[in-house]
mmCIF file of C-alpha atoms in Angstrom:
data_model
loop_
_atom_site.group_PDB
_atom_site.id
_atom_site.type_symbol
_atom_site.label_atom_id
_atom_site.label_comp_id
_atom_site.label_asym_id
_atom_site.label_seq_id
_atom_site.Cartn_x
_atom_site.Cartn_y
_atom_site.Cartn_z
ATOM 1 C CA UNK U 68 145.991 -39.810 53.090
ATOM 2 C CA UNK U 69 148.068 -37.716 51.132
ATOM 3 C CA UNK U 70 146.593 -37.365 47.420
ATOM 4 C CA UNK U 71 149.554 -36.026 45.419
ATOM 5 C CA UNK U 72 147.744 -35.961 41.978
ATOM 6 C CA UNK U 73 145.051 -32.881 43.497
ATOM 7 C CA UNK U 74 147.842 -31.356 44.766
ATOM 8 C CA UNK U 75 149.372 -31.240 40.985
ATOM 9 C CA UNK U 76 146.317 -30.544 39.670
ATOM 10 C CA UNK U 77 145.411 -27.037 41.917
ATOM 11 C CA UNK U 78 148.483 -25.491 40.437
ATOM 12 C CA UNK U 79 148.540 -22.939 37.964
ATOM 13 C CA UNK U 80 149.792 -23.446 34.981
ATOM 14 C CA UNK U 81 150.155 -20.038 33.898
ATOM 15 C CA UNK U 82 152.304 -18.732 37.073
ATOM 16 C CA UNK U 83 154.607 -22.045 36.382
ATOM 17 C CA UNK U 84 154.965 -20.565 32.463
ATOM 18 C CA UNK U 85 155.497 -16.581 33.531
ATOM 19 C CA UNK U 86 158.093 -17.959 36.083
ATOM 20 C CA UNK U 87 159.608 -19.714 33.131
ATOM 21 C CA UNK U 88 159.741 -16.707 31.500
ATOM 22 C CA UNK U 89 157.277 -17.395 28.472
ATOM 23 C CA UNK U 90 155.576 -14.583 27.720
ATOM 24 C CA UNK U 91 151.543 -15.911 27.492
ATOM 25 C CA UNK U 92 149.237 -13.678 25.178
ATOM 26 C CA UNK U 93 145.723 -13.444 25.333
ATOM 27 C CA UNK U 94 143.963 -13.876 22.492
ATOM 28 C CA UNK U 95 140.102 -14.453 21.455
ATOM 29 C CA UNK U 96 140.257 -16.039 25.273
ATOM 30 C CA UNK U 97 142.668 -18.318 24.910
ATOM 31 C CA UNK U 98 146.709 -18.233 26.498
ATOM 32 C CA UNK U 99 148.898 -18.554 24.018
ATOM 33 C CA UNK U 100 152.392 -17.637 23.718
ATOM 34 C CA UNK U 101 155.852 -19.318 21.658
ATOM 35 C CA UNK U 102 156.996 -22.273 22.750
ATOM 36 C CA UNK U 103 160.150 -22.707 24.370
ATOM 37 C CA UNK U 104 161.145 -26.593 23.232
ATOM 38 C CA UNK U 105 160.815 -25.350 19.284
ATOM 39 C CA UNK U 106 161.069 -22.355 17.072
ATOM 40 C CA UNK U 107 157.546 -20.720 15.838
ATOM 41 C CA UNK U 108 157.341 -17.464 14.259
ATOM 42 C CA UNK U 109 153.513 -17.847 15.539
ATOM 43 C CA UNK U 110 152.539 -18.542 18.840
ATOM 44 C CA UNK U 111 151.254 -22.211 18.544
ATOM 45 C CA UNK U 112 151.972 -23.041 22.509
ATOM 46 C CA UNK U 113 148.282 -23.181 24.240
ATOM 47 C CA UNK U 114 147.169 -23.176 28.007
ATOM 48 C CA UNK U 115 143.981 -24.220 28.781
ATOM 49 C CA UNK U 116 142.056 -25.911 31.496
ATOM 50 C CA UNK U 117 140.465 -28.988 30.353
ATOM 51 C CA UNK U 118 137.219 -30.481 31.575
ATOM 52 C CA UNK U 119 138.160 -31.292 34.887
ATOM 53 C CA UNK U 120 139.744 -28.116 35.740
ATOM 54 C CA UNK U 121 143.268 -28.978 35.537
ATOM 55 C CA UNK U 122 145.971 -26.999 33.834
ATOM 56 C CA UNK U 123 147.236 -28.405 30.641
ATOM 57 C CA UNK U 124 149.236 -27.016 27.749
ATOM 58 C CA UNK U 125 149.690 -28.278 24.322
ATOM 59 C CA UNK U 126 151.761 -26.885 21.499
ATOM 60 C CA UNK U 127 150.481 -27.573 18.047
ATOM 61 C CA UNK U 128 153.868 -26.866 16.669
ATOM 62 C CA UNK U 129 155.946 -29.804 18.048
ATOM 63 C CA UNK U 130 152.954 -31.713 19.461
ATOM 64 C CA UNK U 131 153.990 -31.657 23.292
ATOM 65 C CA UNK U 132 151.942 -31.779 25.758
ATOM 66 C CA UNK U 133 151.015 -32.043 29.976
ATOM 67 C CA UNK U 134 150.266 -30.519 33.222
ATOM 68 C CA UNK U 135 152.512 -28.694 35.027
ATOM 69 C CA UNK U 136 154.625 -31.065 36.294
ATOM 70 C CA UNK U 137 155.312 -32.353 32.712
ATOM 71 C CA UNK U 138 156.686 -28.125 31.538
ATOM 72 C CA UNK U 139 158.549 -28.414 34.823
ATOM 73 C CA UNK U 140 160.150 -31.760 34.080
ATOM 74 C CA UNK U 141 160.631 -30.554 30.626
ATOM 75 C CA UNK U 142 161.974 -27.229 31.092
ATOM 76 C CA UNK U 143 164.364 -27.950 34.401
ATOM 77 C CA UNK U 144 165.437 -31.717 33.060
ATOM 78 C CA UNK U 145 164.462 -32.842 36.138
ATOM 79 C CA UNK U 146 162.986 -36.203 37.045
ATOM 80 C CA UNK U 147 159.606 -36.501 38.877
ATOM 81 C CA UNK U 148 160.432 -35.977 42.675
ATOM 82 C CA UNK U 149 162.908 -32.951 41.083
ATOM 83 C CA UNK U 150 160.110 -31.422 39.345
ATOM 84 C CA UNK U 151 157.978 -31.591 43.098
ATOM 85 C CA UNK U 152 160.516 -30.316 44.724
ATOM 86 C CA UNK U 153 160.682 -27.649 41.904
ATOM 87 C CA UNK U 154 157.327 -27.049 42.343
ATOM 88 C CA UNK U 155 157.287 -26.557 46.460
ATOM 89 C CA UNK U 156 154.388 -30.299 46.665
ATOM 90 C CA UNK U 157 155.392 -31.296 49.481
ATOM 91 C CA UNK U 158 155.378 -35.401 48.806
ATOM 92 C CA UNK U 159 153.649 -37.692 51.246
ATOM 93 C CA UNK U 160 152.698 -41.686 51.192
ATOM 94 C CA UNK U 161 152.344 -42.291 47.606
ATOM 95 C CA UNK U 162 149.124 -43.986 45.430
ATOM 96 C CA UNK U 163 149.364 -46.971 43.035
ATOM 97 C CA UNK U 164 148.562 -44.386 40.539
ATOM 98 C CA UNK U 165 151.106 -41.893 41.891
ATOM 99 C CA UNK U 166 153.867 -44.550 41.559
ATOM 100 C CA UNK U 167 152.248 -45.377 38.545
ATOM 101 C CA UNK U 168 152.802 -41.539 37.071
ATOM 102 C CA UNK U 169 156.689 -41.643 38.478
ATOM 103 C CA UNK U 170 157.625 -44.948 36.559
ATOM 104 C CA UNK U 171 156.068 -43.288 33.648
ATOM 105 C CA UNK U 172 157.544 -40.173 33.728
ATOM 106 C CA UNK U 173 160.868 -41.890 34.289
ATOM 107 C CA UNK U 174 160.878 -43.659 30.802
ATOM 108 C CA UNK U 175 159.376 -41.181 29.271
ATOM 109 C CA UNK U 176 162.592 -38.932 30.126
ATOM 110 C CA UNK U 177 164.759 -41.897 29.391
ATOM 111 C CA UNK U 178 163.565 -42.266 26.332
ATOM 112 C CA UNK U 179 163.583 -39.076 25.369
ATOM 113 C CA UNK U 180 167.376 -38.179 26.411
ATOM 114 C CA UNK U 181 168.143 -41.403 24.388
ATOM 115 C CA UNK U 182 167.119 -40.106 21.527
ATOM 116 C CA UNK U 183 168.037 -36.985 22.096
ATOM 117 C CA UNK U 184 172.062 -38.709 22.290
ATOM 118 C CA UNK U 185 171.051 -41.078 19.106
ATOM 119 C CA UNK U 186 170.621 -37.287 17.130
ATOM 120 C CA UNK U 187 173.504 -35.701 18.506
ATOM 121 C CA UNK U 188 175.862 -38.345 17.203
ATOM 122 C CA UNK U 189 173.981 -38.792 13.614
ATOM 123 C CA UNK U 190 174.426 -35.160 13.638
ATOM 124 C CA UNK U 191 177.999 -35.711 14.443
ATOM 125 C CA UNK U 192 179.029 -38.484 11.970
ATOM 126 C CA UNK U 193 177.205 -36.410 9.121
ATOM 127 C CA UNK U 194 179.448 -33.710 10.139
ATOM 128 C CA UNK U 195 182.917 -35.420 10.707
ATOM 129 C CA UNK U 196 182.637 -38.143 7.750
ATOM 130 C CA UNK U 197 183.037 -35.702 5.684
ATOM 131 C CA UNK U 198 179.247 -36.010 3.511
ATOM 132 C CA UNK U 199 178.991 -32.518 4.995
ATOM 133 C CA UNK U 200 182.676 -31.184 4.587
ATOM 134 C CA UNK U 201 183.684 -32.543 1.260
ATOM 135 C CA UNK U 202 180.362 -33.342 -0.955
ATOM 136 C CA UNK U 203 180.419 -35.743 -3.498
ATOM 137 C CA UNK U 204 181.287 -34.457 -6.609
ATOM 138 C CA UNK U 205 180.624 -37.110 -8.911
ATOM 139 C CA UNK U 206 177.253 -36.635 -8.229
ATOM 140 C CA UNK U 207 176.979 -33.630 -9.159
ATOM 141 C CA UNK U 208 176.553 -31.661 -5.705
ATOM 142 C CA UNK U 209 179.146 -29.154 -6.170
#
């Protein structure tokens, strides 16, 4: 059978971020380098492997976190088969768990692009009602 999830886990992390074009820095042994989903004036954007040898990052900045397949996903925009496709894994029978890991992944980006749109038009009323344009004087703000 097929087992998609050591597949994802045998590969590396840190050619996926140099490919990205984020510059890692080595530092007191750890990879470190500025993340690409905020602005940090320090690198807070950490590659490791964790205890069972798989590739994971974490940025302390903005809290995100994952394997590969999650910077890919993040990165690209791309959905879960995009991301394997991205990545060259050739994708076989799937496992309960596999499914499992493409139903999650698939909210999780839903989720996130919804509130990604719920920002972009709070942003946009703020703008265009004028709170931004023409402040309140009364109150004292200008």
């Amino acid at each position: 059978m097929h087992d998609l999830t050591n597949q994802i886990k045998q590969i590396d992390l840190t050619g996926v971020v140099r490919e990205a074009g984020i510059e890692l820095q080595k530092r007191r042994g750890r990879l470190l380098a500025h993340c690409p989903f905020h602005s940090d004036k320090k690198p807070s954007f950490h590659v490791y492997q964790d205890s069972t040898g798989k590739w994971r990052f974490y940025c302390f900045g903005c809290g995100i976190h994952g394997d590969a397949l999650d910077l890919v996903q993040r990165l690209h925009g791309l959905d879960f088969k995009g991301a394997l496709n991205h990545l060259g894994i050739r994708q076989g029978p799937l496992t309960s768990a596999d499914k499992k890991r493409i139903s999650e992944s698939d909210r999780k980006r839903q989720r996130r692009q919804a509130r990604q749109q719920r920002e972009r038009e709070l942003a946009y009323r703020c703008i265009y009602s004028g709170r931004l344009i023409e402040p309140d004087k009364k109150r004292g703000l200008l």
